[in-house]
């Protein structure tokens, strides 16, 4: 999990901004969990020939993108983050 240091800046942020930041991180982590699960499913089907190589590429890219969103979620204001 990603540890967030919201306490240090909580005095400067309004309570709703802190809640929004926490929600953004939780959302990003949920997207990452789903992407990792999808990648696992695709990988398990690939060796048996039930999944095209492109599906593996897409699932791998989705995990990388979701990981980046988790890492940047605490730093980026809600309005500047790309949609998930």
Coordinates of N, CA and C in Angstrom, one line a residue:
X1 N 0.8 -1.2 0.0 CA 0.0 0.0 0.0 C 0.9 1.3 0.0
X2 N 0.2 2.3 -0.4 CA 0.9 3.6 -0.5 C 0.6 4.4 0.8
X3 N 1.7 4.8 1.5 CA 1.4 5.6 2.7 C 1.4 7.1 2.3
X4 N 0.4 7.7 2.9 CA 0.1 9.1 2.6 C 0.4 9.9 3.8
X5 N 1.1 11.0 3.6 CA 1.5 11.9 4.7 C 0.5 13.1 4.6
X6 N -0.7 12.9 5.0 CA -1.7 13.9 5.0 C -1.7 14.7 6.3
X7 N -1.2 14.1 7.4 CA -1.2 14.8 8.6 C -0.4 16.0 8.7
X8 N 0.8 16.0 8.0 CA 1.7 17.1 7.9 C 1.1 18.3 7.3
X9 N 0.2 18.1 6.3 CA -0.4 19.3 5.7 C -1.9 19.5 6.0
X10 N -2.4 18.7 6.9 CA -3.8 18.7 7.3 C -4.2 20.1 7.8
X11 N -3.3 20.7 8.5 CA -3.6 22.0 9.1 C -3.8 23.1 8.0
X12 N -3.1 22.9 6.8 CA -3.2 23.8 5.7 C -4.4 23.5 4.8
X13 N -4.8 22.2 4.8 CA -5.9 21.8 3.9 C -7.2 21.8 4.6
X14 N -8.2 22.1 3.9 CA -9.6 22.0 4.5 C -9.9 20.6 4.7
X15 N -10.8 20.3 5.6 CA -11.2 18.9 5.9 C -11.7 18.2 4.6
X16 N -12.5 18.9 3.8 CA -13.0 18.3 2.6 C -11.9 17.9 1.6
X17 N -10.8 18.7 1.6 CA -9.7 18.4 0.7 C -9.0 17.2 1.1
X18 N -8.9 17.0 2.4 CA -8.2 15.8 3.0 C -9.1 14.6 2.6
X19 N -10.4 14.7 2.8 CA -11.3 13.6 2.5 C -11.2 13.2 1.0
X20 N -11.2 14.3 0.2 CA -11.1 14.1 -1.2 C -9.8 13.4 -1.6
X21 N -8.7 13.8 -1.0 CA -7.4 13.1 -1.3 C -7.4 11.7 -0.9
X22 N -8.0 11.4 0.3 CA -8.1 10.0 0.7 C -9.0 9.2 -0.2
X23 N -10.0 9.7 -0.7 CA -10.9 9.1 -1.6 C -10.2 8.8 -2.9
X24 N -9.5 9.8 -3.4 CA -8.7 9.6 -4.6 C -7.7 8.5 -4.5
X25 N -7.0 8.4 -3.4 CA -6.1 7.3 -3.2 C -6.8 5.9 -3.1
X26 N -7.9 5.9 -2.4 CA -8.7 4.7 -2.3 C -9.2 4.2 -3.7
X27 N -9.6 5.2 -4.5 CA -10.1 4.9 -5.8 C -9.0 4.3 -6.7
X28 N -7.8 5.0 -6.6 CA -6.7 4.6 -7.4 C -6.2 3.2 -7.0
X29 N -6.3 2.9 -5.7 CA -5.9 1.6 -5.3 C -6.8 0.5 -5.7
X30 N -8.1 0.8 -5.8 CA -9.1 -0.1 -6.2 C -8.9 -0.4 -7.7
X31 N -8.7 0.6 -8.5 CA -8.4 0.4 -9.9 C -7.2 -0.5 -10.1
X32 N -6.1 -0.2 -9.3 CA -4.9 -1.1 -9.4 C -5.2 -2.5 -9.1
X33 N -6.0 -2.8 -8.0 CA -6.3 -4.1 -7.6 C -7.1 -4.8 -8.8
X34 N -8.0 -4.1 -9.4 CA -8.8 -4.7 -10.5 C -7.9 -5.0 -11.7
X35 N -7.0 -4.1 -12.0 CA -6.1 -4.3 -13.1 C -5.1 -5.4 -12.9
X36 N -4.7 -5.6 -11.6 CA -3.8 -6.7 -11.3 C -4.5 -8.0 -11.4
X37 N -5.8 -8.1 -11.0 CA -6.6 -9.3 -11.1 C -6.8 -9.6 -12.6
X38 N -7.1 -8.6 -13.4 CA -7.3 -8.9 -14.8 C -6.0 -9.4 -15.5
X39 N -4.9 -8.8 -15.1 CA -3.6 -9.3 -15.7 C -3.4 -10.8 -15.3
X40 N -3.7 -11.1 -14.0 CA -3.5 -12.5 -13.6 C -4.4 -13.4 -14.4
X41 N -5.6 -13.0 -14.7 CA -6.5 -13.9 -15.5 C -6.0 -14.0 -16.9
X42 N -5.5 -12.9 -17.5 CA -5.0 -13.0 -18.9 C -3.8 -13.9 -18.9
X43 N -2.9 -13.7 -17.9 CA -1.6 -14.5 -17.9 C -2.0 -16.0 -17.7
X44 N -3.0 -16.3 -17.0 CA -3.3 -17.7 -16.8 C -3.9 -18.4 -18.1
X45 N -4.5 -17.6 -18.9 CA -5.1 -18.1 -20.1 C -4.1 -18.1 -21.3
X46 N -3.1 -17.2 -21.2 CA -2.1 -17.1 -22.3 C -1.4 -18.4 -22.7
X47 N -0.8 -19.1 -21.7 CA -0.1 -20.3 -22.0 C -0.9 -21.3 -22.7
X48 N -2.2 -21.3 -22.4 CA -3.1 -22.3 -23.0 C -3.6 -21.9 -24.4
X49 N -3.2 -20.7 -24.8 CA -3.7 -20.2 -26.1 C -5.1 -19.7 -26.1
X50 N -5.6 -19.4 -25.0 CA -7.0 -18.9 -24.9 C -7.0 -17.3 -24.8
X51 N -5.9 -16.7 -24.9 CA -5.8 -15.2 -24.8 C -4.8 -14.7 -25.8
X52 N -5.2 -13.8 -26.6 CA -4.3 -13.2 -27.6 C -3.2 -12.4 -26.9
X53 N -2.1 -12.3 -27.5 CA -0.9 -11.5 -27.0 C -1.3 -10.1 -26.7
X54 N -2.2 -9.5 -27.6 CA -2.6 -8.1 -27.4 C -3.3 -8.0 -26.1
X55 N -4.1 -9.0 -25.7 CA -4.8 -8.9 -24.4 C -3.8 -8.8 -23.2
X56 N -2.7 -9.5 -23.3 CA -1.7 -9.5 -22.3 C -1.0 -8.1 -22.3
X57 N -0.8 -7.6 -23.5 CA -0.2 -6.2 -23.6 C -1.1 -5.2 -22.9
X58 N -2.3 -5.3 -23.2 CA -3.3 -4.3 -22.7 C -3.4 -4.4 -21.1
X59 N -3.5 -5.6 -20.6 CA -3.5 -5.8 -19.2 C -2.3 -5.4 -18.5
X60 N -1.1 -5.6 -19.1 CA 0.1 -5.1 -18.5 C 0.2 -3.6 -18.5
X61 N -0.3 -3.0 -19.6 CA -0.3 -1.5 -19.6 C -1.3 -0.9 -18.6
X62 N -2.4 -1.6 -18.4 CA -3.4 -1.1 -17.4 C -2.8 -1.2 -16.0
X63 N -2.1 -2.2 -15.7 CA -1.4 -2.3 -14.4 C -0.4 -1.2 -14.2
X64 N 0.4 -0.9 -15.2 CA 1.4 0.2 -15.1 C 0.7 1.5 -15.0
X65 N -0.4 1.8 -15.7 CA -1.1 3.0 -15.6 C -1.7 3.2 -14.2
X66 N -2.4 2.1 -13.7 CA -3.0 2.2 -12.4 C -2.0 2.4 -11.3
X67 N -0.8 1.8 -11.4 CA 0.3 2.0 -10.5 C 0.7 3.4 -10.4
X68 N 0.8 4.0 -11.6 CA 1.2 5.4 -11.7 C 0.1 6.3 -11.0
X69 N -1.1 6.0 -11.2 CA -2.2 6.7 -10.6 C -2.1 6.6 -9.0
X70 N -1.8 5.4 -8.5 CA -1.7 5.3 -7.1 C -0.6 6.1 -6.6
X71 N 0.5 6.1 -7.3 CA 1.7 6.8 -6.8 C 1.5 8.3 -6.9
X72 N 0.7 8.8 -7.8 CA 0.5 10.3 -7.9 C -0.8 10.8 -7.3
X73 N -1.6 9.9 -6.8 CA -2.9 10.3 -6.3 C -2.8 11.3 -5.1
X74 N -1.9 11.1 -4.1 CA -1.8 12.1 -3.1 C -1.2 13.4 -3.5
X75 N -0.5 13.4 -4.6 CA 0.2 14.7 -5.0 C -0.6 15.5 -6.0
X76 N -1.5 14.9 -6.7 CA -2.2 15.6 -7.8 C -3.6 16.0 -7.3
X77 N -4.0 17.3 -7.5 CA -5.4 17.6 -7.1 C -6.3 16.9 -8.0
X78 N -7.5 16.6 -7.5 CA -8.5 15.8 -8.2 C -8.8 16.3 -9.6
X79 N -8.7 17.6 -9.8 CA -9.1 18.2 -11.2 C -8.0 18.0 -12.2
X80 N -6.8 17.7 -11.8 CA -5.7 17.5 -12.7 C -5.3 16.1 -13.0
X81 N -5.8 15.1 -12.3 CA -5.5 13.7 -12.5 C -6.3 13.2 -13.7
X82 N -5.6 12.3 -14.5 CA -6.4 11.8 -15.6 C -7.5 10.9 -15.2
X83 N -8.5 10.7 -15.9 CA -9.6 9.8 -15.5 C -9.1 8.4 -15.5
X84 N -9.7 7.6 -14.6 CA -9.3 6.2 -14.5 C -10.3 5.3 -15.2

